[in-house]
Coordinates of C-alpha atoms in Angstrom, one line a residue:
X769 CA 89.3 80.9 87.1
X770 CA 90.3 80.7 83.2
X771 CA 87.7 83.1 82.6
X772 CA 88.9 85.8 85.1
X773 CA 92.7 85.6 84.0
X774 CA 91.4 85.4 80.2
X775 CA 89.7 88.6 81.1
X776 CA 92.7 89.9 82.8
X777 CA 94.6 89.5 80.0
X778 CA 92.3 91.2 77.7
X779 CA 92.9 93.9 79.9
X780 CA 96.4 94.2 79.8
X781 CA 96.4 94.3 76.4
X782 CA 94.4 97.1 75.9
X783 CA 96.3 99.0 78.4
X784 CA 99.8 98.3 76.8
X785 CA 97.7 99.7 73.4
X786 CA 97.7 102.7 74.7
X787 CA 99.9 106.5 74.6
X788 CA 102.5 106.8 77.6
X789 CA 104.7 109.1 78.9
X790 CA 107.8 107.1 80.3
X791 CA 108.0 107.9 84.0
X792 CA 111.3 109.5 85.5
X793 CA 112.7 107.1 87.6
X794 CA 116.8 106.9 89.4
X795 CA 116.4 103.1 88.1
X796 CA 117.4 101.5 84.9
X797 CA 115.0 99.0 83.9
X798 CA 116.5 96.5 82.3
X799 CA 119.2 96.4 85.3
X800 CA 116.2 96.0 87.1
X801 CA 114.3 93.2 85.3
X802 CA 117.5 91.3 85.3
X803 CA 117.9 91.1 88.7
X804 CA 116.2 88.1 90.7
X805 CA 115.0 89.8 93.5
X806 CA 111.3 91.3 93.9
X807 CA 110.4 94.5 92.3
X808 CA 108.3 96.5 94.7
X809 CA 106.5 99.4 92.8
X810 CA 105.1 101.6 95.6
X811 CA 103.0 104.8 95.8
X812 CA 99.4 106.4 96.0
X813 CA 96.5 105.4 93.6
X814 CA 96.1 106.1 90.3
X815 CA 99.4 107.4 89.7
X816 CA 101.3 105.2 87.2
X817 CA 102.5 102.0 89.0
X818 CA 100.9 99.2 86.8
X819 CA 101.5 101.7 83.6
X820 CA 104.9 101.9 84.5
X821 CA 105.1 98.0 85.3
X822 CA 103.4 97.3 81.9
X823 CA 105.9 99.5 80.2
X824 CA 109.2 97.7 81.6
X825 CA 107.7 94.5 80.5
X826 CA 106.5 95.6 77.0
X827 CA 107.6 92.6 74.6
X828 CA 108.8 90.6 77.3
X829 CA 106.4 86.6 78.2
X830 CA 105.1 88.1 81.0
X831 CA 101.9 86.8 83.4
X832 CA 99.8 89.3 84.8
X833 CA 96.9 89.1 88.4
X834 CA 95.5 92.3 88.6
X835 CA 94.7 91.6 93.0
X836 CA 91.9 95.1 92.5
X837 CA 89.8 92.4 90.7
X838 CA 87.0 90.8 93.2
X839 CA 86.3 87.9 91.2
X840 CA 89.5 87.2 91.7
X841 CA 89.8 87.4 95.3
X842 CA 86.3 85.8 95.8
X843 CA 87.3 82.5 94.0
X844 CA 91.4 82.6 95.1
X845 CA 92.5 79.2 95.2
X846 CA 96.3 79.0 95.1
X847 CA 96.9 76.5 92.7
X848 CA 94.5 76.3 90.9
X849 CA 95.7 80.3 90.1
X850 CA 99.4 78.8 89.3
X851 CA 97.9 76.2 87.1
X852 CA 95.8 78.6 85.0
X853 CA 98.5 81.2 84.7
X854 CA 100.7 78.6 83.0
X855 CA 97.9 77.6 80.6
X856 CA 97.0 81.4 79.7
X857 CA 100.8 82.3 80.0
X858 CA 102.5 79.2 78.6
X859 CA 106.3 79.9 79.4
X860 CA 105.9 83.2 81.5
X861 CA 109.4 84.7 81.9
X862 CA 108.1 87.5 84.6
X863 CA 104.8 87.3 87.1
X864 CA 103.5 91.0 87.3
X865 CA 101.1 91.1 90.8
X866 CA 98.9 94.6 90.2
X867 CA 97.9 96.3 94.2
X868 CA 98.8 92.7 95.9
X869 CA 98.5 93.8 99.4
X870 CA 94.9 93.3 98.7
X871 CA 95.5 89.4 98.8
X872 CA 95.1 88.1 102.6
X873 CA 98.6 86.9 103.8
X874 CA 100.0 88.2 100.2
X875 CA 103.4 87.9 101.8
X876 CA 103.8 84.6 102.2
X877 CA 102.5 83.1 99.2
X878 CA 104.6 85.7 97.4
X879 CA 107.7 84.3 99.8
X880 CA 106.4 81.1 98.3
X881 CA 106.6 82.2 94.5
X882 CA 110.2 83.9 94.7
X883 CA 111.6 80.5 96.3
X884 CA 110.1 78.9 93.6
X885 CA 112.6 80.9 91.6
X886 CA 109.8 83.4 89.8
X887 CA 110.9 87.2 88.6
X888 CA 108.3 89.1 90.4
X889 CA 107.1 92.5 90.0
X890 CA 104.7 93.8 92.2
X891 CA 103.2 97.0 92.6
X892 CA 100.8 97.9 96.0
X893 CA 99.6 101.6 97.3
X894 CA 100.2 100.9 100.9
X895 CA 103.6 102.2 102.8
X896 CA 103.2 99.2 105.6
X897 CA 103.9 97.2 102.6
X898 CA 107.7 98.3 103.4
X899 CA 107.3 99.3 107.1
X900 CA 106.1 96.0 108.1
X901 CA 105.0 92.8 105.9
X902 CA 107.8 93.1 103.1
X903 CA 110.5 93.8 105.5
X904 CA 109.6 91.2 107.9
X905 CA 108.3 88.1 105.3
X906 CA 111.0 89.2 102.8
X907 CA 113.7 91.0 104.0
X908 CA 116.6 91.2 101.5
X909 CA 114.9 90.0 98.7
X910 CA 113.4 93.1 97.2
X911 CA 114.2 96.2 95.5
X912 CA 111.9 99.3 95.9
X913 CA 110.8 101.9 92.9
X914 CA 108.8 104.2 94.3
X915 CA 106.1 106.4 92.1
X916 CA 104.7 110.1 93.0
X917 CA 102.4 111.8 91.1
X918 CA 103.8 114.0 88.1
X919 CA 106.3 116.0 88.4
X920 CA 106.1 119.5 87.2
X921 CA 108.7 118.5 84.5
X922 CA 106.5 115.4 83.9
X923 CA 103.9 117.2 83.2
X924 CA 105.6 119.7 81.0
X925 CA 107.3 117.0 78.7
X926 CA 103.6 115.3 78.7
X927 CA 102.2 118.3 77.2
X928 CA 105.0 119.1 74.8
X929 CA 107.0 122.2 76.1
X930 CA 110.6 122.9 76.0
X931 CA 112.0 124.3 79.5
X932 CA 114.6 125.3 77.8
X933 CA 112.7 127.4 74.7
X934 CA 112.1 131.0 73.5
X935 CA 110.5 133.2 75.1
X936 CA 107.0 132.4 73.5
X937 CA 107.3 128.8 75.2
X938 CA 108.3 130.3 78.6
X939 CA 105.3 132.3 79.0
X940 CA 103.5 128.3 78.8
X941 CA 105.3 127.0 81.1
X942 CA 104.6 129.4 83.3
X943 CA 100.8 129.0 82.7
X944 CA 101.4 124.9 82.9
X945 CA 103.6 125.8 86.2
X946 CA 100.7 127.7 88.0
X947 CA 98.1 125.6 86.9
X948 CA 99.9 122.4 88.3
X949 CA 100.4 124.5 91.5
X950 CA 97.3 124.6 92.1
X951 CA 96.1 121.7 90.5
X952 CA 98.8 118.8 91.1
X953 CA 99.8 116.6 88.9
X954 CA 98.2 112.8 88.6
X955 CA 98.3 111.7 85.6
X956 CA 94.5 111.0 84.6
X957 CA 93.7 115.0 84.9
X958 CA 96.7 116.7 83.3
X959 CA 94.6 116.7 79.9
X960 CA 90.8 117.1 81.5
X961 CA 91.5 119.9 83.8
X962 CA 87.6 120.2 84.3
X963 CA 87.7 116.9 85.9
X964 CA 90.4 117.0 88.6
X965 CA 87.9 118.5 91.0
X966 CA 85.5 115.6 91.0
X967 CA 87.8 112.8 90.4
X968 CA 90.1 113.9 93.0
X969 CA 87.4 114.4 95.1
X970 CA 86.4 110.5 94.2
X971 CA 89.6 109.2 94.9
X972 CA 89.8 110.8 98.3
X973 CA 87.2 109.4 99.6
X974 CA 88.1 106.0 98.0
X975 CA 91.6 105.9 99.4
X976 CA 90.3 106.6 102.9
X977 CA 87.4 104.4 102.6
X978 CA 89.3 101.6 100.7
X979 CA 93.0 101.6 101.8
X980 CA 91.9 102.9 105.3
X981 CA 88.6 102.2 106.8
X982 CA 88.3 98.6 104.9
X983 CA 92.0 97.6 105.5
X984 CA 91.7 98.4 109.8
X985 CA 87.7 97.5 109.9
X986 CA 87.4 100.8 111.1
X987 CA 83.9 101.5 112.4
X988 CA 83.8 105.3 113.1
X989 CA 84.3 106.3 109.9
X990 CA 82.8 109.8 110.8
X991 CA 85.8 110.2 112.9
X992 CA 88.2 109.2 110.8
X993 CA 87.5 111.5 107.6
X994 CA 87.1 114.1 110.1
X995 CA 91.1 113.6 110.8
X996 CA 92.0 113.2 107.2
X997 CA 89.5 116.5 106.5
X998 CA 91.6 118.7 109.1
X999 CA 94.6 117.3 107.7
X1000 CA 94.1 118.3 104.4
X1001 CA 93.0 122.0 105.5
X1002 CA 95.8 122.7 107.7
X1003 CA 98.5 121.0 105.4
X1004 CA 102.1 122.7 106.0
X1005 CA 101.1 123.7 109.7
X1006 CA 103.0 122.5 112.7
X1007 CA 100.3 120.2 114.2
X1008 CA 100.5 117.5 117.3
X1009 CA 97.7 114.6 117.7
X1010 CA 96.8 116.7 120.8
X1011 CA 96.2 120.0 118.5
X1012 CA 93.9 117.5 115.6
X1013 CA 92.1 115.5 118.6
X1014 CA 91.0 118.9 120.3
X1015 CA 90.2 120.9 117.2
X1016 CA 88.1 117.5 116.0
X1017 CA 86.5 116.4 119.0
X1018 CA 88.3 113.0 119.3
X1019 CA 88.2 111.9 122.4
X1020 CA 91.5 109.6 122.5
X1021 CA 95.1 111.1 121.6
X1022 CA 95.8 107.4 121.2
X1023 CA 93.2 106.9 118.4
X1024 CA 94.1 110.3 116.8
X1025 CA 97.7 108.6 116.5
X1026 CA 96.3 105.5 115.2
X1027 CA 94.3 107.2 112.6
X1028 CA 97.4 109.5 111.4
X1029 CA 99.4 106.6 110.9
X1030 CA 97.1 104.7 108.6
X1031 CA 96.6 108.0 106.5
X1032 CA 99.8 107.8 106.0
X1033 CA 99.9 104.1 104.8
X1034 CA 98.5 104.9 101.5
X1035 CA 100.7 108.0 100.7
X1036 CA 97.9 110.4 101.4
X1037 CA 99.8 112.6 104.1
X1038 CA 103.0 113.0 105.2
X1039 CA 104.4 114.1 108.7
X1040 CA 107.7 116.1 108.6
X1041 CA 109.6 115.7 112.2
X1042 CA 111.0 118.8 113.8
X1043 CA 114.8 118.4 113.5
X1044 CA 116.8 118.1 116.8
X1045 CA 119.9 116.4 117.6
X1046 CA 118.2 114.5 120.6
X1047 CA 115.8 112.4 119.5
X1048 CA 113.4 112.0 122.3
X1049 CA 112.7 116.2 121.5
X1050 CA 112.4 115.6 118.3
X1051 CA 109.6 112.7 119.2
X1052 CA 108.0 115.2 121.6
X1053 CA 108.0 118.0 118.4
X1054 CA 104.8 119.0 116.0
X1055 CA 105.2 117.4 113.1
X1056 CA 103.7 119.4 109.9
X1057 CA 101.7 118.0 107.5
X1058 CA 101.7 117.3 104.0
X1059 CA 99.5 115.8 101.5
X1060 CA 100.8 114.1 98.2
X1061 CA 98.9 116.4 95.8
X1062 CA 97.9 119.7 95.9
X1063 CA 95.1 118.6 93.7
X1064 CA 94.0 117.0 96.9
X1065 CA 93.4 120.4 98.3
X1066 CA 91.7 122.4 95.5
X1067 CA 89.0 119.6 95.7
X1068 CA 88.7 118.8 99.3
X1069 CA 90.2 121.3 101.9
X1070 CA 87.6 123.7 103.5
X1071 CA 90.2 126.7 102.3
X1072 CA 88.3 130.2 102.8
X1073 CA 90.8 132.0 100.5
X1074 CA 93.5 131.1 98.3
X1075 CA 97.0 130.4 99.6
X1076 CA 99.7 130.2 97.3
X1077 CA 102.5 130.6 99.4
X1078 CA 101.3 126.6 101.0
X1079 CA 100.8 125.1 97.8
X1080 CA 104.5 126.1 96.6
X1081 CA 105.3 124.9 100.1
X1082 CA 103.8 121.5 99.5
X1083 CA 105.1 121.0 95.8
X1084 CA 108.4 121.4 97.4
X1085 CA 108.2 118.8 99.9
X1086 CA 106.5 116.4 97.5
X1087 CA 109.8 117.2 94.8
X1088 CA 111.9 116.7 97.9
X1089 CA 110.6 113.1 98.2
X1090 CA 111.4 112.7 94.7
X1091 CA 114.9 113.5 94.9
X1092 CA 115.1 110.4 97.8
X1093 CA 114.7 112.4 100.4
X1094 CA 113.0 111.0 103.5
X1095 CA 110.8 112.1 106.4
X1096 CA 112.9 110.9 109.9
X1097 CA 116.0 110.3 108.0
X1098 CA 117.0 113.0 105.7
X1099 CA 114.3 115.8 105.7
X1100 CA 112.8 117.7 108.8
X1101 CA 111.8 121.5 109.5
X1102 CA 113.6 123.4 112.0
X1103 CA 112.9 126.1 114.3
X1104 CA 115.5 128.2 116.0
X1105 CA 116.1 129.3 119.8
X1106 CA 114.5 132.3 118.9
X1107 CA 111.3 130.3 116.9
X1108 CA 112.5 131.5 113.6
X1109 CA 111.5 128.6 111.2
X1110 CA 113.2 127.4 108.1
X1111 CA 110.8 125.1 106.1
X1112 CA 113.1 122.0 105.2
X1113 CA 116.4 120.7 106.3
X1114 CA 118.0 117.9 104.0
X1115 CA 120.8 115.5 105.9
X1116 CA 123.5 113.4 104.3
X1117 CA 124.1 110.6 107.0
X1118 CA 124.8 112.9 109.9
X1119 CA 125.6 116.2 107.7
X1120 CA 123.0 118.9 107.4
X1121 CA 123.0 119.7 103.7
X1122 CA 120.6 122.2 102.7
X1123 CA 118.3 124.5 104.2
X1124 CA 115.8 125.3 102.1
X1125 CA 112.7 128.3 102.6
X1126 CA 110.0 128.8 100.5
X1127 CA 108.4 132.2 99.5
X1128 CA 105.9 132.2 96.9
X1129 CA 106.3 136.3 96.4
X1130 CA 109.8 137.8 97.8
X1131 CA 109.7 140.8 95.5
X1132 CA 108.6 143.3 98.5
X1133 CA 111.2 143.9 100.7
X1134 CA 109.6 142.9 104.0
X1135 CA 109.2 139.4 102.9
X1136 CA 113.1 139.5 101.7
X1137 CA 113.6 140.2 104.9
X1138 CA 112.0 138.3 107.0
X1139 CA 112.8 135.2 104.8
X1140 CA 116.9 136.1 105.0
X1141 CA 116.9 136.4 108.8
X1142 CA 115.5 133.5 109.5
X1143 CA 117.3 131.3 107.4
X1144 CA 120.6 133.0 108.3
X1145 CA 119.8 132.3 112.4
X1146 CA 119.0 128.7 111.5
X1147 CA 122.0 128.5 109.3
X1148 CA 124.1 130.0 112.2
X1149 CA 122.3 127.3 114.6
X1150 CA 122.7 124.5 112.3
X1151 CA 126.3 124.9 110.8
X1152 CA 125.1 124.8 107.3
X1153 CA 126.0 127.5 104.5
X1154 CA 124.4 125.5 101.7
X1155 CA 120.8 128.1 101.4
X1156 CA 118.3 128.2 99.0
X1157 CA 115.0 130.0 98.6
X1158 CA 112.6 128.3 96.5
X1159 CA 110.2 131.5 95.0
X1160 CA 107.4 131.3 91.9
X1161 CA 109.8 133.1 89.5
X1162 CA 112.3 135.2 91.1
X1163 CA 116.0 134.1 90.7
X1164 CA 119.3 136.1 91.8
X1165 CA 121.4 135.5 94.5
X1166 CA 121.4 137.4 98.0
X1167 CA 124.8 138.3 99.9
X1168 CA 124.4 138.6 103.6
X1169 CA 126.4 138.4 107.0
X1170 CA 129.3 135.7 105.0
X1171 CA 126.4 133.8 103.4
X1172 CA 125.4 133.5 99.6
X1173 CA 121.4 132.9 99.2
X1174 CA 120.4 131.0 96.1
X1175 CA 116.8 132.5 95.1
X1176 CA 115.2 129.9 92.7
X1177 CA 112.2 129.2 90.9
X1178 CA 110.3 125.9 91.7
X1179 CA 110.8 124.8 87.9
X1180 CA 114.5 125.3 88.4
X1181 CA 114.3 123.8 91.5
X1182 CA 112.6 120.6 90.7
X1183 CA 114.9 120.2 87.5
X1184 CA 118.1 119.6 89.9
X1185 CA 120.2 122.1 88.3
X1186 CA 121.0 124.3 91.3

């Protein structure tokens, strides 16, 4: 067991050696460290949460398990693990647990260690981490930061641009802006863009057969990848677990449900609810679907042609989680009496918002139009005169039946300065 920490250690070394960008985060971390309770450091794979842990601890005596480490889990042996952190640690101030959920009944021994009075940071790439095990074993005892992919504005700062430059540096971002569009944004393929294909392609299949098929002892994993396949191609349509099951030849609804849920678990896909005042309608509604990275799509989806006006679509929703918005709670879609769609609806407690569309192109006047009325009819539906339309690059402001339009571009848009 002194071997593997000693080698775990080694490891964490090397990785605080190395270049960062500081992640964006609502949370200051030193208000965070400082607090007793558990730090929960949530999101998909591979997309900052132990760089981000290392980086709050940097210069502070701190222990590190890294729980993606067989060796480890093999030979686990619960006190002989506290007894060899203190000898390879001597006087740890914090306990940093890398992707713990994959630690049987992690939850209770890390009850255990917080009684025992130890600052824990944790970080885990499974949702049901919240949903279930935290806030049933520790309820009230944690504090949640939760990490996405790059944002565009992430990415732009990682590669040195100004937003805010001349005119030379504005044609960049706009190459780094439709390049992330159709690329996404984790963080090991910013730089090698020749990559992203194949590694996002790896990690794919990893997360589904790791943090999916392993987790549930799934046995038809045929199935399974045949969901999370037909997910990714149709991502942004309206889509029930009737629809997926009949279009891939599942023969339970029930099981279809099952295996939506646990795609969901490691932040793979998303389902955005149908707003409606009455729940059980909203229940009864196709949800549509969203993936956390288009990247995810230019290497995996079975897309015959090119569609930018989805991608924009998706970066929106996935900058819409970053402001804090939530699927169920504070963002839906909504469709009016007369089936005119509006792509996302933001709530404050019971008060609608924002109403948000997105066009990738709105320059020809049939698109204007079509985008305007339905917005308007869901605005008139909806009580809400806060609009936006979230475009590539156009910006100006449309006037229309008592309502002012805001046309945006994403990068404005995902900056928060509307």
């Amino acid at each position: 067991m002194n071997t593997i920490i000693q080698n775990q250690r080694k490891e964490r070394d090397e990785l605080l050696a190395r270049p960062y960008l500081t992640r964006k985060t609502n949370t200051d971390d030193s208000v965070l460290l400082a607090n007793p309770m558990i730090k929960l450091i949530t999101g998909p794979r591979r997309v900052g949460k132990s760089t981000y842990a290392l980086l709050m601890l940097q210069g502070r005596n701190f222990a590190y398990l890294n729980f993606d480490d067989n060796l480890l889990l093999s030979g686990w042996d619960e006190e002989l693990v506290m007894r060899t952190l203190d000898e390879v640690y001597p006087g740890y101030e914090y306990l940093l647990l890398d992707e713990v959920q994959n630690l049987k009944d992690w939850d209770v021994w890390v009850s255990k260690l917080y009684r025992r009075g130890k600052n824990l940071i944790i970080t885990g790439s499974n949702a049901k981490m919240l949903s279930s095990e935290m806030a049933t074993m520790l309820t009230g005892r944690y504090l949640q930061v939760e990490m996405l992919p790059f944002s565009l504005l992430e990415t732009m700062e990682w590669k040195g641009v100004d937003t805010n430059g001349n005119s030379a540096q504005y044609a960049e971002t706009a190459v780094i802006a439709d390049d992330y569009l159709r690329n996404g944004g984790y963080p090991e393929t910013i730089d090698m863009r020749s990559i992203t294909r194949s590694y996002l392609s790896t990690l794919f299949d990893s997360i589904i057969w790791k943090d999916v098929a392993k987790r549930h002892n799934i046995r038809n994993i045929t199935d399974l990848n045949n969901i999370a396949l037909y997910l990714l191609s149709n991502f942004c349509n309206p889509l029930s677990a009737n629809d997926i099951a009949r279009e891939v030849s599942m023969t339970s609804i029930t099981t279809t449900r099952k295996f939506m849920d646990y795609l969901h678990e490691p932040y793979l896909f998303y389902y955005l609810p149908r707003f409606n005042n009455k729940l059980k309608l909203m229940k009864k509604a196709a949800t549509k679907i969203y993936v956390i990275d288009n990247g995810f799509v230019t290497a995996k989806a079975f897309n015959i042609s090119e569609n930018l006006g989805r991608l924009l679509e998706n970066e929106v929703f996935v900058e819409l989680l970053r402001q804090g918005f939530q699927t169920e709670t504070s963002l839906f879609y909504y469709r009016s009496r007369n089936d005119r769609e509006v792509d996302f609806v933001t709530r404050n407690g019971a008060h609608i918002h924002q109403l948000i569309q997105v066009c990738y192109d709105m320059t020809s006047p049939k698109s204007e139009k079509r985008e305007v009325a339905s917005l308007i009819e869901c605005a008139g539906e909806l009580k809400c005169n806060n609009l936006t339309i979230v475009t590539n690059n156009d910006e100006r402001e449309i006037n229309k039946d008592g309502y002012c339009i805001k046309v945006v571009p994403f990068l404005k848009f995902a900056s928060a300065r509307l």
